[in-house]
Coordinates of C-alpha atoms and ligand atoms in Angstrom, one line a residue:
X275 CA 7.6 -9.4 -25.2
X276 CA 8.6 -6.2 -23.4
X277 CA 7.7 -5.7 -19.6
X278 CA 7.6 -3.9 -17.4
X279 CA 7.7 -4.9 -13.7
X280 CA 6.4 -2.4 -10.4
X281 CA 7.4 -3.5 -7.4
X282 CA 6.3 -1.2 -4.3
X283 CA 5.6 -3.8 -0.8
X284 CA 7.8 -2.6 1.1
X285 CA 10.9 0.1 1.3
X286 CA 12.6 -0.4 -2.1
X287 CA 10.6 1.4 -5.3
X288 CA 11.6 -0.7 -8.0
X289 CA 11.0 -0.5 -11.6
X290 CA 12.6 -2.7 -14.6
X291 CA 12.6 -4.0 -18.4
X292 CA 12.2 -7.8 -19.0
X293 CA 12.8 -9.0 -22.4
X294 CA 12.6 -13.5 -22.6
X295 CA 13.7 -13.0 -19.1
X296 CA 16.4 -11.5 -19.9
X297 CA 16.6 -7.9 -17.5
X298 CA 17.3 -5.2 -19.9
X299 CA 17.0 -2.1 -16.3
X300 CA 16.4 -2.6 -13.1
X301 CA 16.2 0.2 -11.4
X302 CA 15.9 0.0 -7.3
X303 CA 15.1 3.0 -4.9
X304 CA 16.1 2.1 -1.5
X305 CA 14.6 4.0 1.8
X306 CA 17.4 2.8 4.0
X307 CA 17.7 6.9 5.2
X308 CA 14.7 7.3 5.5
X309 CA 13.6 4.6 8.5
X310 CA 17.6 4.4 10.0
X311 CA 16.8 5.9 13.1
X312 CA 13.3 3.9 13.9
X313 CA 15.4 0.8 13.4
X314 CA 12.5 -1.0 10.8
X315 CA 9.9 -0.1 8.4
X316 CA 7.9 2.5 9.1
X317 CA 4.8 2.1 6.7
X318 CA 3.8 5.4 6.4
X319 CA 6.8 7.1 5.7
X320 CA 7.3 4.1 3.2
X321 CA 4.2 4.9 1.2
X322 CA 5.0 8.9 1.0
X323 CA 8.7 7.5 -0.4
X324 CA 7.3 5.6 -2.8
X325 CA 4.8 8.0 -4.6
X326 CA 7.8 10.5 -4.2
X327 CA 10.0 7.8 -6.1
X328 CA 7.8 5.9 -7.7
X329 CA 7.6 7.7 -11.3
X330 CA 10.8 8.6 -11.8
X331 CA 11.6 5.1 -11.2
X332 CA 10.0 3.6 -14.0
X333 CA 11.3 6.5 -16.4
X334 CA 14.4 5.8 -15.6
X335 CA 13.8 1.8 -16.2
X336 CA 12.9 3.0 -19.6
X337 CA 15.6 4.8 -20.4
X338 CA 18.3 2.3 -19.4
X339 CA 16.3 0.0 -21.2
X340 CA 16.2 2.2 -24.7
X341 CA 12.2 1.4 -24.5
X342 CA 9.6 3.5 -25.1
X343 CA 6.4 3.6 -23.1
X344 CA 4.4 2.3 -26.1
X345 CA 7.4 -0.6 -26.7
X346 CA 5.8 -2.3 -23.6
X347 CA 4.0 -5.5 -24.1
X348 CA 2.5 -5.6 -20.3
X349 CA 2.7 -4.2 -17.4
X350 CA 3.0 -6.3 -13.9
X351 CA 2.8 -4.7 -10.5
X352 CA 3.2 -6.4 -6.8
X353 CA -0.4 -6.9 -5.7
X354 CA 0.5 -8.5 -2.4
X355 CA 1.5 -9.4 0.2
X356 CA 3.1 -6.5 1.7
X357 CA 2.5 -3.1 3.5
X358 CA -1.0 -1.8 2.0
X359 CA 0.1 1.7 1.1
X360 CA 2.9 1.2 -1.5
X361 CA 1.5 -1.7 -2.6
X362 CA -1.8 0.6 -3.1
X363 CA 1.2 3.4 -4.9
X364 CA 2.1 0.4 -6.7
X365 CA -0.8 -0.8 -8.3
X366 CA -2.2 3.2 -8.7
X367 CA 0.3 3.8 -11.0
X368 CA 0.6 0.1 -12.6
X369 CA -3.3 0.7 -13.2
X370 CA -3.0 4.6 -14.9
X371 CA 0.0 3.3 -17.2
X372 CA -2.3 -0.1 -18.3
X373 CA -5.4 2.2 -18.8
X374 CA -3.2 5.4 -21.1
X375 CA -1.2 3.0 -22.8
X376 CA -3.8 0.6 -23.3
X377 CA -1.9 -2.7 -22.5
X378 CA -2.4 -5.9 -20.4
X379 CA -2.1 -5.2 -16.4
X380 CA -1.1 -9.0 -14.4
X381 CA -1.0 -8.7 -10.5
X382 CA 2.1 -10.6 -8.9
X383 CA 2.5 -12.6 -5.8
X384 CA 5.4 -10.7 -4.6
X385 CA 7.1 -14.2 -3.2
X386 CA 6.4 -15.7 -6.7
X387 CA 8.6 -12.7 -7.6
X388 CA 11.0 -13.9 -5.1
X389 CA 10.8 -17.2 -6.2
X390 CA 11.5 -16.4 -10.2
X391 CA 14.6 -14.2 -9.5
X392 CA 17.3 -17.0 -9.8
X393 CA 15.6 -17.0 -13.8
X394 CA 16.8 -13.8 -14.6
X395 CA 19.6 -12.7 -16.3
X396 CA 21.7 -10.6 -17.6
X397 CA 21.6 -10.0 -21.6
X398 CA 25.3 -12.1 -22.2
X399 CA 24.4 -14.5 -20.0
X400 CA 22.9 -18.6 -20.3
X401 CA 19.2 -19.0 -19.0
X402 CA 19.7 -20.9 -15.9
X403 CA 19.1 -25.0 -16.4
X404 CA 16.9 -24.7 -12.9
X405 CA 13.4 -26.6 -13.5
X406 CA 10.5 -27.4 -12.0
X407 CA 10.0 -29.1 -9.5
X408 CA 12.2 -27.7 -7.0
X409 CA 12.1 -27.1 -3.7
X410 CA 12.8 -23.2 -2.6
X411 CA 13.8 -21.8 1.1
X412 CA 12.3 -17.8 0.6
X413 CA 14.2 -16.2 3.1
X414 CA 13.2 -12.2 3.3
X415 CA 12.3 -9.3 5.7
X416 CA 8.7 -10.4 6.6
X417 CA 8.7 -14.2 5.0
X418 CA 10.2 -17.4 5.7
X419 CA 9.5 -20.6 3.4
X420 CA 10.0 -23.7 2.1
X421 CA 7.4 -23.9 -0.6
X422 CA 7.6 -27.2 -3.6
X423 CA 7.1 -25.6 -6.2
X424 CA 5.8 -28.2 -8.2
X425 CA 5.1 -26.1 -11.9
X426 CA 4.9 -22.1 -11.9
X427 CA 1.8 -21.4 -10.4
X428 CA 1.7 -24.6 -8.2
X429 CA 3.5 -24.1 -4.5
X430 CA 2.6 -26.2 -1.2
X431 CA 3.9 -24.7 1.0
X432 CA 5.9 -26.9 3.1
X433 CA 6.6 -24.7 6.2
X434 CA 6.8 -21.2 7.5
X435 CA 8.0 -19.0 10.7
X436 CA 6.0 -19.8 13.6
X437 CA 7.3 -16.0 14.8
X438 CA 9.7 -13.7 13.3
X439 CA 11.0 -14.2 9.2
X440 CA 15.0 -14.9 9.5
X441 CA 15.6 -11.8 7.8
X442 CA 13.8 -10.1 11.0
X443 CA 15.7 -12.3 13.4
X444 CA 19.0 -10.6 11.4
X445 CA 17.4 -7.2 11.9
X446 CA 16.2 -7.4 15.3
X447 CA 19.8 -9.1 16.0
X448 CA 21.1 -6.3 15.0
X449 CA 19.1 -3.8 16.6
X450 CA 20.6 -5.6 20.2
X451 CA 24.0 -5.6 18.3
X452 CA 23.4 -1.7 18.1
X453 CA 23.9 -2.0 14.5
X454 CA 22.4 -0.4 11.5
X455 CA 19.1 -1.0 9.8
X456 CA 19.2 -3.5 7.4
X457 CA 20.5 -5.6 10.1
X458 CA 21.2 -8.6 7.9
X459 CA 23.9 -6.9 5.6
X460 CA 25.5 -5.2 8.9
X461 CA 25.6 -8.4 11.2
X462 CA 27.0 -10.3 7.8
X463 CA 30.0 -7.8 7.5
X464 CA 30.5 -8.2 11.5
X465 CA 30.7 -11.6 11.9
X466 CA 33.3 -11.6 8.5
X467 CA 36.6 -12.5 10.9
X468 CA 34.3 -13.9 14.2
X469 CA 34.0 -17.9 15.7
X470 CA 30.9 -19.1 14.5
X471 CA 31.3 -21.5 17.4
X472 CA 32.2 -19.1 20.0
X473 CA 28.9 -19.2 21.4
X474 CA 26.7 -22.0 21.3
X475 CA 23.3 -20.5 20.2
X476 CA 20.1 -22.3 20.1
X477 CA 18.5 -23.8 17.5
X478 CA 15.2 -24.5 17.6
X479 CA 14.1 -27.6 15.7
X480 CA 10.7 -27.5 16.6
X481 CA 9.7 -31.2 15.2
X482 CA 11.8 -32.4 13.4
X483 CA 9.0 -34.1 10.5
X484 CA 8.4 -30.6 9.7
X485 CA 9.8 -27.4 8.6
X486 CA 8.1 -24.9 10.4
X487 CA 11.1 -22.4 11.6
X488 CA 10.7 -20.3 15.0
X489 CA 13.6 -17.6 15.7
X490 CA 12.5 -16.0 18.9
X491 CA 13.9 -17.8 21.4
X492 CA 17.5 -17.0 18.8
X493 CA 16.5 -13.4 19.6
X494 CA 16.1 -13.7 23.2
X495 CA 19.1 -16.0 24.0
X496 CA 20.9 -12.7 22.1
X497 CA 19.7 -10.4 24.4
X498 CA 20.3 -13.0 27.4
X499 CA 23.6 -13.4 26.3
X500 CA 24.4 -9.6 25.6
X501 CA 23.3 -8.8 29.0
X502 CA 25.6 -11.2 30.9
X503 CA 28.5 -10.3 28.3
X504 CA 28.5 -7.0 27.5
X505 CA 30.9 -6.6 24.6
X506 CA 32.1 -3.5 25.4
X507 CA 34.2 -2.2 22.5
X508 CA 35.8 -5.2 22.2
X509 CA 35.7 -5.8 18.7
X510 CA 36.3 -9.3 18.5
X511 CA 34.4 -10.3 20.8
X512 CA 31.0 -8.3 19.0
X513 CA 32.8 -10.4 15.9
X514 CA 32.3 -13.9 17.9
X515 CA 29.2 -13.0 19.1
X516 CA 27.7 -12.3 15.5
X517 CA 28.8 -14.9 14.0
X518 CA 27.0 -16.9 16.0
X519 CA 24.0 -15.3 15.9
X520 CA 24.9 -16.1 12.2
X521 CA 25.4 -19.5 12.3
X522 CA 22.7 -20.5 14.3
X523 CA 19.9 -19.0 12.2
X524 CA 21.3 -20.0 8.6
X525 CA 21.7 -23.5 10.6
X526 CA 18.5 -24.4 11.0
X527 CA 17.4 -22.7 7.6
X528 CA 19.8 -25.1 6.1
X529 CA 19.1 -28.0 7.4
X530 CA 15.5 -27.9 7.2
X531 CA 15.7 -27.6 3.5
X532 CA 17.5 -29.8 2.8
X533 CA 15.0 -32.2 5.1
X534 CA 12.4 -30.6 2.7
X535 CA 14.2 -31.7 -0.3
X536 CA 14.7 -35.4 0.5
X537 CA 11.1 -35.9 1.6
X538 CA 9.4 -34.4 -1.3
X539 CA 12.1 -36.4 -3.3
X540 CA 13.0 -33.2 -5.1
X541 CA 17.4 -32.7 -6.5
X542 CA 16.6 -28.9 -7.2
X543 CA 16.6 -26.6 -4.3
X544 CA 16.3 -22.8 -4.9
X545 CA 17.0 -20.2 -2.4
X546 CA 15.9 -16.5 -3.1
X547 CA 14.3 -13.1 -1.1
X548 CA 16.6 -10.7 0.7
X549 CA 18.9 -13.1 3.5
X550 CA 19.5 -15.2 0.5
X551 CA 22.2 -12.8 -0.3
X552 CA 23.8 -14.4 2.9
X553 CA 27.0 -15.8 1.7
X554 CA 27.4 -17.7 4.9
X555 CA 24.3 -19.5 4.3
X556 CA 25.0 -20.0 0.3
X557 CA 28.2 -21.7 1.4
X558 CA 26.4 -23.7 4.0
X559 CA 23.8 -24.7 1.2
X560 CA 26.5 -26.0 -1.1
X561 CA 28.2 -27.6 1.5
X562 CA 26.0 -29.7 3.0
X563 CA 23.4 -30.6 -0.6
X564 CA 26.8 -32.2 -1.7
X565 CA 26.1 -34.2 -5.2
X566 CA 22.8 -35.2 -4.7
X567 CA 20.9 -31.7 -4.7
X568 CA 21.5 -28.7 -6.9
X569 CA 21.6 -25.6 -5.4
X570 CA 20.3 -22.2 -7.2
X571 CA 20.4 -18.8 -6.1
X572 CA 19.9 -15.2 -8.5
X573 CA 22.4 -12.9 -8.5
X574 CA 23.3 -10.7 -5.4
X575 CA 21.7 -8.2 -7.8
X576 CA 18.3 -10.1 -6.8
X577 CA 17.7 -11.0 -3.8
X578 CA 16.2 -8.3 -2.2
X579 CA 13.1 -6.8 -3.3
X580 CA 13.4 -5.2 -7.1
X581 CA 11.4 -5.2 -10.2
X582 CA 12.7 -7.6 -12.3
X583 CA 11.3 -10.3 -10.8
X584 CA 8.0 -9.1 -10.7
X585 CA 8.4 -8.3 -14.6
X586 CA 10.1 -12.4 -14.7
X587 CA 6.7 -13.1 -13.1
X588 CA 4.4 -11.2 -15.0
X589 CA 5.9 -12.3 -18.4
X590 CA 5.1 -16.1 -17.4
X591 CA 1.6 -15.1 -16.4
X592 CA 0.8 -13.3 -19.5
X593 CA 2.3 -15.3 -21.8
X594 CA -0.3 -18.4 -20.3
X595 CA -2.7 -15.5 -21.7
X596 CA -3.6 -14.7 -18.3
X597 CA -4.4 -10.8 -17.2
X598 CA -5.4 -8.9 -14.1
X599 CA -9.1 -7.0 -14.9
X600 CA -9.7 -3.4 -14.0
X601 CA -10.7 -4.6 -10.5
X602 CA -7.5 -5.9 -9.2
X603 CA -7.1 -4.4 -5.8
X604 CA -4.2 -4.9 -3.6
X605 CA -3.9 -7.8 -1.3
X606 CA -1.9 -7.6 2.2
X607 CA -2.3 -10.6 3.1
X608 CA -2.5 -13.3 0.1
X609 CA -2.1 -17.1 1.0
X610 CA 1.0 -18.4 -2.0
X611 CA -2.0 -21.3 -2.1
X612 CA -4.8 -19.1 -3.6
X613 CA -2.0 -17.8 -6.3
X614 CA -3.7 -19.8 -9.1
X615 CA -6.7 -19.1 -8.4
X616 CA -6.3 -15.4 -8.4
X617 CA -5.0 -15.3 -11.4
X618 CA -6.7 -17.8 -13.4
X619 CA -9.8 -16.7 -12.3
X620 CA -9.5 -13.7 -14.4
X621 CA -7.7 -15.2 -17.4
X622 CA -9.0 -13.6 -21.0
X623 CA -6.8 -13.7 -24.2
X624 CA -4.3 -11.8 -24.4
X625 CA -4.7 -8.4 -26.7
Ligands
KG4_168 O1 13.0 -9.9 -0.1 P1 13.7 -8.4 0.8 O2 14.1 -7.6 0.3 O3 12.4 -7.5 1.6 C1 11.3 -8.4 2.1 O4 10.1 -8.5 1.2 O5 10.9 -8.4 3.0 O6 14.6 -8.9 2.1 C2 14.5 -7.9 3.2 C3 15.4 -8.5 4.3 C4 15.6 -7.4 5.5 O7 15.4 -8.1 6.4 C5 17.6 -7.8 6.0 O8 18.0 -7.7 6.8 C6 17.6 -8.8 4.5 O9 16.7 -9.4 3.5 N1 18.9 -8.9 4.4 C7 20.1 -9.9 4.8 C8 20.8 -10.0 3.8 N2 20.7 -9.0 2.7 C9 19.7 -8.2 3.0 N3 19.9 -10.9 5.6 C10 21.1 -11.4 5.7 N4 22.5 -11.5 4.8 C11 22.4 -10.5 3.8 N5 23.7 -10.4 3.8
ZN169 ZN1 10.6 -9.1 -0.9

């Protein structure tokens, strides 16, 4: 199957061509410069940038893959959750293409895309040996989820954030530190060479038996610390603060993810989403997981939003005979538990 995947739910316009899980191309057009001065994504500006970028991004994806639109078996597009304007741009284009080319269209849940990202591979790479069931730590700018993925399409939400998402905590922390957006990579870079034990920022464990997260207290603690101990021009002090802040965030993610694995009896843990690119998170997960739990993470390029992960999820669903009908609409809010229902309700034989 040759699948075109389209992603436009936040601030990356992306298109990719995937064949049997192999990424032939993955074009990502970011919008950092559009949103930089606001310190976060401005939805209306994001929609306009998607309109501007989406067609060239798709054309480029086909070109780099060496494929024509006529070669496509199907089209997969992020239908939600996300910013409604961006989702509408992606879906309108996907629907138009599907209609013009007479190809099946499938709407994909953005987080199912992230969930599939560790299974993506380049042409010369061997397939991942990760299999269902597993626990997934999905950490992005909008979500912090611990999922029990029992089978493809069968996901139980074990825990989620009660306030800020992990990526949001990085982004807001970065703003307090005077760092640019997106904050995750900026904090990680500043934290390099910092002492992660310098400041004991609070860890919100909440109920130890449950797997919910809370990061707003950590953010407030950073604000208070910066008011009481402004780092001024001292780079080492700033490095120590960034490293300590990152450590507090990462430690809670790691401990809760491993506790979730133990609770459901899973020996496989998958981490994905933009924050999954964080080296300290990956390092601590590997270290704490030890021999008992195998940790799987996508290559860095597939952590942040991309069309390839949407194409792969689409490939699996189309192979199962599912397709979205013409009435497919965007779902800016879309509970993950409704994923199977949403798609299976429209299952049709493949044309
Ligand atoms: O998955 P993603 O690209 O978009 C959403 O679906 O939200 O995630 C974006 C988030 C941003 O909050 C960004 O700061 C964070 O991922 N991020 C990181 C790193 N790279 C991106 N956070 C920590 N460390 C990183 N290296
Ligand atoms: Zn995402």
